[in-house]
Short mmCIF file of C-alpha atoms and ligand atoms in Angstrom, two decimals:
data_model
loop_
_atom_site.label_atom_id
_atom_site.label_comp_id
_atom_site.label_asym_id
_atom_site.label_seq_id
_atom_site.Cartn_x
_atom_site.Cartn_y
_atom_site.Cartn_z
CA UNK A 7 19.32 -24.91 -21.24
CA UNK A 8 21.54 -21.96 -20.44
CA UNK A 9 18.62 -19.61 -20.65
CA UNK A 10 16.80 -21.31 -17.79
CA UNK A 11 15.71 -18.83 -15.18
CA UNK A 12 16.84 -19.29 -11.63
CA UNK A 13 13.45 -20.69 -10.77
CA UNK A 14 13.15 -21.92 -7.26
CA UNK A 15 10.49 -24.48 -6.52
CA UNK A 16 9.30 -25.40 -3.09
CA UNK A 17 6.98 -28.34 -3.54
CA UNK A 18 5.47 -28.20 -0.08
CA UNK A 19 6.02 -24.82 1.52
CA UNK A 20 5.87 -25.16 5.29
CA UNK A 21 5.14 -21.52 6.00
CA UNK A 22 1.54 -20.91 7.04
CA UNK A 23 -0.60 -18.03 8.23
CA UNK A 24 0.59 -18.67 11.78
CA UNK A 25 3.97 -17.32 10.70
CA UNK A 26 2.57 -14.11 9.31
CA UNK A 27 1.55 -11.61 11.96
CA UNK A 28 0.25 -8.11 12.22
CA UNK A 29 -1.55 -7.94 8.89
CA UNK A 30 -4.83 -9.62 9.70
CA UNK A 31 -6.86 -7.60 7.20
CA UNK A 32 -4.58 -8.60 4.39
CA UNK A 33 -4.75 -12.24 5.42
CA UNK A 34 -8.52 -11.99 5.37
CA UNK A 35 -8.40 -10.51 1.91
CA UNK A 36 -6.29 -13.28 0.42
CA UNK A 37 -8.25 -16.15 1.95
CA UNK A 38 -10.24 -16.69 -1.19
CA UNK A 39 -7.03 -17.20 -3.13
CA UNK A 40 -6.30 -20.12 -0.86
CA UNK A 41 -9.79 -21.54 -1.43
CA UNK A 42 -9.19 -21.25 -5.15
CA UNK A 43 -5.78 -22.92 -5.13
CA UNK A 44 -7.06 -25.74 -2.97
CA UNK A 45 -9.69 -26.66 -5.52
CA UNK A 46 -9.86 -24.41 -8.58
CA UNK A 47 -12.75 -26.26 -10.17
CA UNK A 48 -14.96 -26.28 -7.09
CA UNK A 49 -14.17 -22.66 -6.36
CA UNK A 50 -15.38 -21.60 -9.77
CA UNK A 51 -18.40 -23.88 -9.70
CA UNK A 52 -19.48 -22.08 -6.56
CA UNK A 53 -19.33 -18.81 -8.43
CA UNK A 54 -15.96 -17.58 -7.24
CA UNK A 55 -14.00 -15.55 -9.73
CA UNK A 56 -10.34 -15.89 -8.87
CA UNK A 57 -7.83 -13.25 -9.87
CA UNK A 58 -5.02 -14.31 -12.18
CA UNK A 59 -2.54 -11.93 -10.74
CA UNK A 60 -2.14 -10.17 -7.42
CA UNK A 61 0.32 -7.38 -6.79
CA UNK A 62 1.63 -7.05 -3.25
CA UNK A 63 3.25 -3.71 -2.63
CA UNK A 64 4.92 -2.19 0.37
CA UNK A 65 8.34 -1.43 1.73
CA UNK A 66 11.08 -4.06 1.88
CA UNK A 67 10.74 -6.37 4.87
CA UNK A 68 7.01 -6.00 5.50
CA UNK A 69 6.40 -9.64 4.64
CA UNK A 70 5.35 -9.72 0.98
CA UNK A 71 7.38 -12.83 0.19
CA UNK A 72 6.39 -14.40 3.48
CA UNK A 73 2.71 -13.83 2.80
CA UNK A 74 2.89 -15.23 -0.73
CA UNK A 75 4.64 -18.33 0.53
CA UNK A 76 2.12 -18.69 3.35
CA UNK A 77 -0.74 -18.61 0.85
CA UNK A 78 0.90 -21.47 -1.04
CA UNK A 79 1.58 -23.22 2.26
CA UNK A 80 -2.01 -22.90 3.42
CA UNK A 81 -3.28 -24.18 0.09
CA UNK A 82 -0.69 -27.03 -0.01
CA UNK A 83 0.46 -26.09 -3.50
CA UNK A 84 3.98 -25.64 -4.89
CA UNK A 85 5.57 -22.21 -4.57
CA UNK A 86 7.53 -21.31 -7.68
CA UNK A 87 9.53 -18.17 -7.21
CA UNK A 88 11.76 -16.05 -9.34
CA UNK A 89 13.10 -12.54 -9.07
CA UNK A 90 12.32 -9.93 -11.67
CA UNK A 91 15.95 -8.94 -11.77
CA UNK A 92 16.87 -12.44 -12.97
CA UNK A 93 14.94 -11.81 -16.14
CA UNK A 94 16.84 -8.76 -17.12
CA UNK A 95 19.97 -9.72 -18.98
CA UNK A 96 22.14 -8.13 -21.55
CA UNK A 97 21.23 -10.62 -24.24
CA UNK A 98 18.10 -9.85 -26.13
CA UNK A 99 15.59 -12.66 -26.04
CA UNK A 100 16.86 -14.39 -22.93
CA UNK A 101 14.40 -12.75 -20.58
CA UNK A 102 11.42 -13.59 -22.76
CA UNK A 103 12.56 -17.23 -23.00
CA UNK A 104 12.87 -17.34 -19.24
CA UNK A 105 9.34 -16.08 -18.81
CA UNK A 106 8.10 -18.81 -21.15
CA UNK A 107 10.00 -21.44 -19.19
CA UNK A 108 8.57 -20.14 -15.96
CA UNK A 109 5.00 -20.56 -17.11
CA UNK A 110 5.79 -23.96 -18.66
CA UNK A 111 7.12 -25.08 -15.30
CA UNK A 112 4.04 -23.73 -13.56
CA UNK A 113 1.67 -25.56 -15.89
CA UNK A 114 3.42 -28.82 -15.00
CA UNK A 115 2.97 -28.13 -11.29
CA UNK A 116 -0.55 -26.70 -11.29
CA UNK A 117 -2.33 -25.93 -9.11
CA UNK A 118 0.50 -23.75 -7.93
CA UNK A 119 1.67 -20.25 -7.27
CA UNK A 120 4.19 -18.27 -9.27
CA UNK A 121 5.84 -15.59 -7.18
CA UNK A 122 7.73 -12.83 -8.96
CA UNK A 123 9.73 -10.70 -6.57
CA UNK A 124 10.90 -7.24 -7.68
CA UNK A 125 8.48 -7.17 -10.58
CA UNK A 126 9.53 -3.56 -11.21
CA UNK A 127 12.81 -4.84 -12.67
CA UNK A 128 10.78 -6.19 -15.60
CA UNK A 129 7.66 -4.12 -15.32
CA UNK A 130 9.00 -0.58 -15.27
CA UNK A 131 6.89 1.70 -17.39
CA UNK A 132 8.04 1.80 -20.98
CA UNK A 133 9.71 5.02 -21.88
CA UNK A 134 11.25 5.40 -18.45
CA UNK A 135 14.97 5.78 -18.29
CA UNK A 136 16.60 2.37 -18.69
CA UNK A 137 18.69 1.02 -15.85
CA UNK A 138 21.15 -1.74 -16.70
CA UNK A 139 20.05 -3.92 -19.66
CA UNK A 140 18.73 -2.25 -22.74
CA UNK A 141 15.24 -1.04 -23.45
CA UNK A 142 14.42 -3.67 -26.02
CA UNK A 143 15.35 -6.54 -23.81
CA UNK A 144 13.20 -5.43 -20.93
CA UNK A 145 10.33 -4.58 -23.20
CA UNK A 146 10.43 -8.01 -24.82
CA UNK A 147 10.49 -9.64 -21.42
CA UNK A 148 7.58 -7.54 -20.25
CA UNK A 149 5.62 -8.29 -23.41
CA UNK A 150 6.21 -11.99 -22.95
CA UNK A 151 4.97 -11.75 -19.38
CA UNK A 152 1.81 -10.02 -20.60
CA UNK A 153 1.32 -12.67 -23.26
CA UNK A 154 1.67 -15.45 -20.70
CA UNK A 155 -0.67 -13.77 -18.25
CA UNK A 156 -3.29 -13.36 -20.95
CA UNK A 157 -2.68 -16.87 -22.23
CA UNK A 158 -3.52 -19.02 -19.27
CA UNK A 159 -6.97 -19.65 -17.99
CA UNK A 160 -8.04 -19.41 -14.36
CA UNK A 161 -9.26 -23.00 -14.57
CA UNK A 162 -5.61 -23.98 -14.88
CA UNK A 163 -5.18 -23.35 -11.17
CA UNK A 164 -2.24 -21.00 -11.47
CA UNK A 165 -2.01 -17.76 -9.62
CA UNK A 166 0.73 -15.22 -10.13
CA UNK A 167 1.68 -13.07 -7.19
CA UNK A 168 4.14 -10.28 -7.76
CA UNK A 169 5.83 -8.02 -5.23
CA UNK A 170 7.31 -4.56 -5.47
CA UNK A 171 8.19 -1.58 -3.36
CA UNK A 172 7.81 0.71 -6.35
CA UNK A 173 4.24 0.35 -7.60
CA UNK A 174 4.42 3.89 -8.93
CA UNK A 175 6.87 3.01 -11.70
CA UNK A 176 5.06 -0.05 -13.02
CA UNK A 177 3.82 -0.14 -16.57
CA UNK A 178 0.03 0.36 -16.43
CA UNK A 179 -0.37 -2.54 -18.87
CA UNK A 180 0.54 -4.87 -16.01
CA UNK A 181 -2.34 -3.65 -13.90
CA UNK A 182 -5.11 -4.12 -16.46
CA UNK A 183 -7.95 -6.58 -15.92
CA UNK A 184 -6.85 -10.19 -16.28
CA UNK A 185 -3.32 -9.33 -15.21
CA UNK A 186 -2.28 -7.93 -11.84
CA UNK A 187 -5.68 -6.40 -11.39
CA UNK A 188 -5.80 -6.94 -7.66
CA UNK A 189 -3.39 -4.75 -5.76
CA UNK A 190 -2.83 -5.16 -2.08
CA UNK A 191 -0.84 -2.77 0.07
CA UNK A 192 1.11 -4.32 2.91
CA UNK A 193 1.63 -1.61 5.51
CA UNK A 194 4.33 -1.38 8.11
CA UNK A 195 3.00 -2.83 11.35
CA UNK A 196 1.52 -0.66 14.09
CA UNK A 197 2.10 -1.25 17.81
CA UNK A 198 -0.22 -4.23 17.96
CA UNK A 199 1.15 -5.66 14.75
CA UNK A 200 4.69 -5.32 16.02
CA UNK A 201 3.73 -7.09 19.22
CA UNK A 202 2.21 -9.97 17.26
CA UNK A 203 5.25 -10.22 15.00
CA UNK A 204 7.59 -10.23 17.99
CA UNK A 205 5.57 -13.07 19.47
CA UNK A 206 5.96 -15.09 16.27
CA UNK A 207 9.71 -14.69 16.26
CA UNK A 208 10.01 -15.28 19.99
CA UNK A 209 8.43 -18.72 19.56
CA UNK A 210 11.71 -20.54 19.02
CA UNK A 211 13.76 -18.44 21.43
CA UNK A 212 14.33 -18.58 25.15
CA UNK A 213 13.25 -15.29 26.66
CA UNK A 214 13.89 -14.38 30.28
CA UNK A 215 10.94 -13.41 32.44
CA UNK A 216 11.91 -9.75 32.43
CA UNK A 217 11.41 -9.46 28.67
CA UNK A 218 8.39 -7.32 27.97
CA UNK A 219 7.50 -7.66 24.30
CA UNK A 220 4.78 -5.07 24.62
CA UNK A 221 7.37 -2.56 25.72
CA UNK A 222 9.58 -3.56 22.79
CA UNK A 223 6.65 -3.07 20.42
CA UNK A 224 6.11 0.42 21.79
CA UNK A 225 9.76 1.29 21.38
CA UNK A 226 9.94 0.32 17.72
CA UNK A 227 7.68 2.54 15.60
CA UNK A 228 8.59 2.38 11.94
CA UNK A 229 10.29 -1.01 12.12
CA UNK A 230 9.18 -3.74 9.72
CA UNK A 231 8.69 -7.43 10.38
CA UNK A 232 12.14 -8.10 8.98
CA UNK A 233 13.65 -5.49 11.34
CA UNK A 234 11.91 -7.07 14.32
CA UNK A 235 13.07 -10.55 13.38
CA UNK A 236 16.55 -9.14 13.06
CA UNK A 237 16.21 -7.50 16.47
CA UNK A 238 15.44 -10.77 18.24
CA UNK A 239 18.18 -12.60 16.34
CA UNK A 240 20.72 -9.96 17.34
CA UNK A 241 19.59 -10.22 20.94
CA UNK A 242 19.96 -14.00 20.83
CA UNK A 243 23.50 -13.67 19.46
CA UNK A 244 24.42 -11.16 22.17
CA UNK A 245 23.04 -13.45 24.85
CA UNK A 246 24.98 -16.41 23.46
CA UNK A 247 28.16 -14.37 23.33
CA UNK A 248 27.72 -13.53 26.99
CA UNK A 249 27.17 -17.19 27.77
CA UNK A 250 23.60 -16.59 28.91
CA UNK A 251 20.94 -19.28 28.79
CA UNK A 252 18.16 -16.85 28.03
CA UNK A 253 17.71 -13.55 26.25
CA UNK A 254 17.15 -10.81 28.79
CA UNK A 255 15.88 -7.28 28.37
CA UNK A 256 19.50 -6.12 28.49
CA UNK A 257 20.33 -7.85 25.18
CA UNK A 258 17.12 -6.69 23.60
CA UNK A 259 17.84 -3.08 24.51
CA UNK A 260 21.38 -3.44 23.23
CA UNK A 261 20.20 -4.94 19.95
CA UNK A 262 17.56 -2.25 19.69
CA UNK A 263 20.19 0.45 20.08
CA UNK A 264 22.26 -1.08 17.33
CA UNK A 265 19.39 -1.47 14.95
CA UNK A 266 17.83 1.91 15.54
CA UNK A 267 21.24 3.56 15.27
CA UNK A 268 21.65 1.98 11.86
CA UNK A 269 18.17 3.10 10.91
CA UNK A 270 18.74 6.59 12.32
CA UNK A 271 21.75 6.97 10.10
CA UNK A 272 19.52 6.11 7.20
CA UNK A 273 16.92 8.54 8.51
CA UNK A 274 14.34 5.86 9.06
CA UNK A 275 13.26 6.29 12.66
CA UNK A 276 10.66 8.72 13.91
CA UNK A 277 11.18 10.95 16.92
CA UNK A 278 8.27 11.73 19.28
CA UNK A 279 8.10 15.26 17.91
CA UNK A 280 7.86 13.96 14.36
CA UNK A 281 5.24 11.49 15.46
CA UNK A 282 3.14 14.32 16.79
CA UNK A 283 3.42 16.22 13.53
CA UNK A 284 2.46 13.18 11.52
CA UNK A 285 -0.51 12.57 13.84
CA UNK A 286 -1.80 16.11 13.42
CA UNK A 287 -1.32 15.95 9.68
CA UNK A 288 -3.19 12.65 9.35
CA UNK A 289 -5.97 13.75 11.71
CA UNK A 290 -6.41 16.81 9.49
CA UNK A 291 -6.91 14.66 6.39
CA UNK A 292 -9.39 12.42 8.19
CA UNK A 293 -11.37 15.37 9.53
CA UNK A 294 -11.78 16.82 6.03
CA UNK A 295 -12.82 13.41 4.79
CA UNK A 296 -15.49 13.23 7.49
CA UNK A 297 -16.92 16.72 7.06
CA UNK A 298 -16.64 16.98 3.29
CA UNK A 299 -19.81 16.81 1.32
CA UNK A 300 -19.25 13.68 -0.77
CA UNK A 301 -19.72 9.94 -0.36
CA UNK A 302 -16.06 9.02 -0.16
CA UNK A 303 -15.56 6.80 2.83
CA UNK A 304 -12.92 7.30 5.46
CA UNK A 305 -10.67 4.42 6.26
CA UNK A 306 -8.55 4.00 9.29
CA UNK A 307 -6.01 6.62 10.28
CA UNK A 308 -2.42 5.70 10.88
CA UNK A 309 0.79 7.46 11.76
CA UNK A 310 3.00 4.58 10.72
CA UNK A 311 4.94 6.18 7.91
CA UNK A 312 4.54 4.63 4.55
CA UNK A 313 7.91 5.96 3.50
CA UNK A 314 6.77 5.69 -0.07
CA UNK A 315 4.27 7.36 -2.26
CA UNK A 316 0.65 6.45 -1.72
CA UNK A 317 -0.71 3.24 -3.11
CA UNK A 318 -1.11 2.38 -6.72
CA UNK A 319 -4.84 2.69 -6.73
CA UNK A 320 -4.69 6.20 -5.44
CA UNK A 321 -1.93 7.16 -7.76
CA UNK A 322 -3.39 5.96 -10.98
CA UNK A 323 -4.82 8.89 -12.85
CA UNK A 324 -8.53 9.36 -12.50
CA UNK A 325 -9.98 6.76 -14.79
CA UNK A 326 -12.41 7.78 -17.43
CA UNK A 327 -15.01 5.25 -16.37
CA UNK A 328 -15.74 7.40 -13.33
CA UNK A 329 -17.33 10.74 -13.60
CA UNK A 330 -16.57 13.34 -11.01
CA UNK A 331 -18.42 16.60 -10.78
CA UNK A 332 -16.84 19.86 -9.81
CA UNK A 333 -18.02 19.58 -6.23
CA UNK A 334 -16.40 16.13 -5.85
CA UNK A 335 -13.14 17.55 -7.06
CA UNK A 336 -13.29 20.50 -4.65
CA UNK A 337 -13.85 17.97 -1.88
CA UNK A 338 -10.91 15.88 -2.97
CA UNK A 339 -8.70 18.93 -2.90
CA UNK A 340 -10.05 19.86 0.52
CA UNK A 341 -9.18 16.42 1.88
CA UNK A 342 -5.72 16.55 0.32
CA UNK A 343 -5.04 19.94 1.92
CA UNK A 344 -6.42 18.92 5.33
CA UNK A 345 -3.03 17.68 6.51
CA UNK A 346 -1.17 20.89 5.78
CA UNK A 347 -4.05 22.99 7.15
CA UNK A 348 -3.90 21.13 10.47
CA UNK A 349 -0.13 21.60 10.62
CA UNK A 350 -0.51 25.34 10.21
CA UNK A 351 -3.34 25.71 12.72
CA UNK A 352 -1.51 23.66 15.35
CA UNK A 353 2.10 24.71 14.78
CA UNK A 354 1.82 28.11 13.15
CA UNK A 355 3.10 29.33 9.82
CA UNK A 356 6.67 28.29 10.55
CA UNK A 357 5.71 24.89 11.87
CA UNK A 358 4.50 23.45 8.58
CA UNK A 359 6.36 20.42 7.29
CA UNK A 360 7.66 18.70 4.18
CA UNK A 361 5.18 15.90 4.85
CA UNK A 362 2.65 17.62 2.61
CA UNK A 363 4.71 17.33 -0.56
CA UNK A 364 2.69 14.60 -2.17
CA UNK A 365 -0.63 16.16 -1.06
CA UNK A 366 0.22 19.50 -2.61
CA UNK A 367 1.35 17.84 -5.79
CA UNK A 368 -1.86 15.90 -6.13
CA UNK A 369 -4.09 18.83 -5.17
CA UNK A 370 -2.34 21.09 -7.66
CA UNK A 371 -2.53 18.43 -10.31
CA UNK A 372 -6.27 18.05 -9.80
CA UNK A 373 -6.87 21.79 -9.84
CA UNK A 374 -4.76 22.10 -12.98
CA UNK A 375 -6.79 19.48 -14.72
CA UNK A 376 -10.04 21.07 -13.60
CA UNK A 377 -9.02 24.30 -15.24
CA UNK A 378 -7.10 23.13 -18.28
CA UNK A 379 -8.73 19.83 -19.23
CA UNK A 380 -12.23 19.72 -17.84
CA UNK A 381 -13.31 23.30 -18.46
CA UNK A 382 -14.25 23.87 -14.83
CA UNK A 383 -13.15 27.45 -14.46
CA UNK A 384 -15.61 30.16 -15.49
CA UNK A 385 -12.79 32.52 -16.12
CA UNK A 386 -10.89 30.24 -18.50
CA UNK A 387 -13.99 28.68 -19.98
CA UNK A 388 -14.69 25.26 -21.45
CA UNK A 389 -11.45 24.75 -23.24
CA UNK A 390 -8.79 22.08 -23.07
CA UNK A 391 -5.12 22.79 -23.38
CA UNK A 392 -3.29 20.69 -25.90
CA UNK A 393 -0.40 18.83 -24.32
CA UNK A 394 2.12 16.56 -25.98
CA UNK A 395 4.56 14.10 -24.52
CA UNK A 396 7.98 15.63 -24.19
CA UNK A 397 10.66 13.02 -24.94
CA UNK A 398 13.19 15.00 -22.91
CA UNK A 399 11.04 14.97 -19.80
CA UNK A 400 10.65 11.21 -19.33
CA UNK A 401 6.95 10.87 -19.95
CA UNK A 402 5.99 14.39 -18.87
CA UNK A 403 4.08 16.64 -21.16
CA UNK A 404 4.35 20.22 -22.38
CA UNK A 405 1.53 22.54 -23.38
CA UNK A 406 1.59 23.54 -27.04
CA UNK A 407 -0.22 26.17 -29.06
CA UNK A 408 -1.25 28.03 -25.95
CA UNK A 409 -0.67 31.74 -25.50
CA UNK A 410 1.35 32.88 -22.51
CA UNK A 411 -1.66 34.97 -21.43
CA UNK A 412 -3.92 31.96 -21.28
CA UNK A 413 -1.28 29.93 -19.45
CA UNK A 414 -0.99 32.71 -16.87
CA UNK A 415 -4.72 32.81 -16.45
CA UNK A 416 -4.78 29.06 -15.90
CA UNK A 417 -2.09 29.35 -13.26
CA UNK A 418 -4.07 32.05 -11.48
CA UNK A 419 -7.21 29.96 -11.51
CA UNK A 420 -5.33 26.93 -10.19
CA UNK A 421 -3.96 29.05 -7.37
CA UNK A 422 -7.40 30.47 -6.60
CA UNK A 423 -8.96 27.00 -6.33
CA UNK A 424 -6.19 25.70 -4.11
CA UNK A 425 -6.16 28.79 -1.88
CA UNK A 426 -9.92 28.74 -1.42
CA UNK A 427 -9.94 25.10 -0.38
CA UNK A 428 -6.94 25.65 1.86
CA UNK A 429 -8.62 28.53 3.69
CA UNK A 430 -11.73 26.42 4.08
CA UNK A 431 -9.67 23.53 5.47
CA UNK A 432 -8.01 25.79 8.01
CA UNK A 433 -11.36 27.17 9.16
CA UNK A 434 -12.64 23.62 9.68
CA UNK A 435 -9.57 22.67 11.71
CA UNK A 436 -10.00 25.83 13.85
CA UNK A 437 -13.64 24.97 14.46
CA UNK A 438 -12.85 21.46 15.65
CA UNK A 439 -9.50 22.09 17.27
CA UNK A 440 -10.38 20.66 20.69
CA UNK A 441 -11.79 17.29 19.61
CA UNK A 442 -9.03 17.05 17.04
CA UNK A 443 -6.47 17.41 19.84
CA UNK A 444 -8.08 14.47 21.59
CA UNK A 445 -7.94 12.44 18.38
CA UNK A 446 -4.24 13.23 18.04
CA UNK A 447 -3.62 12.07 21.58
CA UNK A 448 -5.33 8.79 20.83
CA UNK A 449 -3.39 8.40 17.58
CA UNK A 450 -0.09 8.90 19.38
CA UNK A 451 -1.07 6.22 21.84
CA UNK A 452 -2.31 3.60 19.40
CA UNK A 453 -0.59 4.62 16.13
CA UNK A 454 -3.63 3.42 14.20
CA UNK A 455 -7.24 4.27 14.93
CA UNK A 456 -10.37 3.36 13.07
CA UNK A 457 -12.75 5.87 11.59
CA UNK A 458 -15.31 4.82 14.22
CA UNK A 459 -12.88 5.67 17.01
CA UNK A 460 -12.36 9.09 15.45
CA UNK A 461 -16.12 9.67 15.38
CA UNK A 462 -16.42 8.45 19.00
CA UNK A 463 -13.96 11.06 20.19
CA UNK A 464 -15.93 13.80 18.48
CA UNK A 465 -19.10 12.50 20.13
CA UNK A 466 -17.53 13.06 23.52
CA UNK A 467 -17.38 16.72 22.54
CA UNK A 468 -21.00 16.69 21.49
CA UNK A 469 -20.23 16.68 17.78
CA UNK A 470 -22.01 14.24 15.50
CA UNK A 471 -20.03 13.61 12.34
CA UNK A 472 -21.68 12.16 9.29
CA UNK A 473 -21.61 8.38 9.02
CA UNK A 474 -18.83 8.10 6.49
CA UNK A 475 -16.83 5.31 8.01
CA UNK A 476 -16.01 2.51 5.67
CA UNK A 477 -17.83 -0.55 6.93
CA UNK A 478 -15.82 -3.07 4.98
CA UNK A 479 -12.15 -2.47 5.42
CA UNK A 480 -11.23 -4.18 2.21
CA UNK A 481 -11.69 -2.69 -1.16
CA UNK A 482 -13.58 -4.80 -3.63
CA UNK A 483 -15.10 -6.69 -0.75
CA UNK A 484 -18.65 -5.86 -1.75
CA UNK A 485 -18.25 -7.30 -5.18
CA UNK A 486 -16.45 -10.34 -3.90
CA UNK A 487 -18.97 -11.12 -1.25
CA UNK A 488 -21.70 -11.00 -3.87
CA UNK A 489 -19.78 -13.40 -6.03
CA UNK A 490 -18.97 -15.79 -3.26
CA UNK A 491 -22.29 -15.78 -1.52
CA UNK A 492 -22.74 -19.53 -1.85
CA UNK A 493 -19.26 -20.25 -0.67
CA UNK A 494 -19.61 -17.88 2.25
CA UNK A 495 -22.94 -19.22 3.43
CA UNK A 496 -21.49 -22.70 3.27
CA UNK A 497 -18.69 -21.60 5.52
CA UNK A 498 -21.04 -20.02 7.99
CA UNK A 499 -23.12 -23.17 8.23
CA UNK A 500 -20.09 -25.21 9.11
CA UNK A 501 -19.23 -22.78 11.87
CA UNK A 502 -22.71 -22.88 13.33
CA UNK A 503 -22.71 -26.67 13.43
P1 ADP B 106 9.43 -8.47 1.74
O1 ADP B 106 9.18 -9.58 0.75
O2 ADP B 106 8.24 -7.60 1.95
O3 ADP B 106 10.67 -7.68 1.49
P2 ADP B 106 9.94 -10.67 3.50
O4 ADP B 106 8.69 -11.44 3.36
O5 ADP B 106 11.12 -11.13 2.72
O6 ADP B 106 9.66 -9.14 3.18
O7 ADP B 106 10.32 -10.58 5.05
C1 ADP B 106 11.57 -10.96 5.54
C2 ADP B 106 11.43 -11.68 6.87
O8 ADP B 106 10.94 -10.79 7.87
C3 ADP B 106 10.42 -12.80 6.82
O9 ADP B 106 10.98 -13.98 6.38
C4 ADP B 106 9.98 -12.89 8.28
O10 ADP B 106 10.89 -13.64 9.04
C5 ADP B 106 10.05 -11.45 8.74
N1 ADP B 106 8.72 -10.82 8.61
C6 ADP B 106 8.36 -9.82 7.78
N2 ADP B 106 7.07 -9.50 7.92
C7 ADP B 106 6.57 -10.33 8.85
C8 ADP B 106 5.27 -10.51 9.42
N3 ADP B 106 4.23 -9.75 9.07
N4 ADP B 106 5.12 -11.47 10.37
C9 ADP B 106 6.16 -12.25 10.75
N5 ADP B 106 7.39 -12.11 10.24
C10 ADP B 106 7.62 -11.17 9.31
#
């Protein structure tokens, strides 16, 4: 009918993992989805618990669509894709009908994958300012999507993968268990990743001997997979225009100039000076993470800009199922302020940067909640400020029934907490300035270093840091490996034989 969504079905997607480069960890993490799609019944018999929905988030062009399609390709199942923006129409009811159709189609093709690009078009948090289409329409569409997600069973062999570059604006209802409860961040590639991606896209092109892809990878920090593909395509066009048989370094450099000029105009490239500042900032965070007195693990450290707010998981408000004590919260604030502290120690008071915006916001937010919600300030006492949603502030809240004196006292306590942790962070950076310099050097070279490499560098200076490196790179891995023990041991056996 006329309300049919622009659903696009690829019965046998040809894309496989070979076509996706530079995000090995992510590929590892989604392997079990492939196992599930290949044989949903067997997978569950062996104790695997497949997710219904997976949210891929990251900047445009990092390969979210490509990865989703490759999962379907690897599993040999149909890839049914639709864009969130196609659901949002002016006519009330159309979007919801389209969602129903989509899931009907999927049930006919199961096992299969539904891929919803730009999920934020449908899944924007309710109460946010509407863009295009009305509120009601989007809300109905979103509700229908939630109903459908809740309605199917994992034994049906359907998996829904959604993609967005704005995880921060999604309605939390979408992220609840049984919906898109697995969230995977796709980062921009680092040097190695860029090299691998360039190799993938060079496969079907004739490159002259002088082309050094490693050099190209080094020259392209901040570029995504899509940018790199574009770079080689441009170079091929230039070569063809010149009547050359092969792409030489000359065309690649020319194409690179064009692309980076375009990106520079948009403010998307990083200069060496900026790179150094980012490296020092990130090293500062990692150092605090490694010396702080809590059990939070430190991940890898990267200077590839995320260009967007931190991941969903980190942004979601502290959930009530976890309990943090005051000391944990001080440590969290310390880690958040580590970046700015390192900037100040290395570059002086006037050398601090705007890169700390999000850190300061989160640190202040935590301190504010410590004082005004969790009764963690002796001076203010165990009281909670009453806050109500302010309809004029798009979801923000305003304190009510609180005297100006008390509010001032809260502000002072928040400032005291932040300042104390900031001074502490600076002292720690001062103490470890030399090894930290060496870490920064390494970071500038490799763009991404592991926690272990960080600790190694400190060892060279005779400093033993606590063993806080995350062993498993992937979140949730522990739980999953428990659940899939039988499956995993089966795999291992095959390898041994
Ligand atoms: P997104 O969905 O994140 O916006 P896409 O998956 O549409 O990005 O990427 C666009 C194109 O860029 C892909 O079709 C592919 O050619 C190239 N590309 C992006 N990321 C990668 C990658 N990791 N490896 C290989 N090619 C990539």
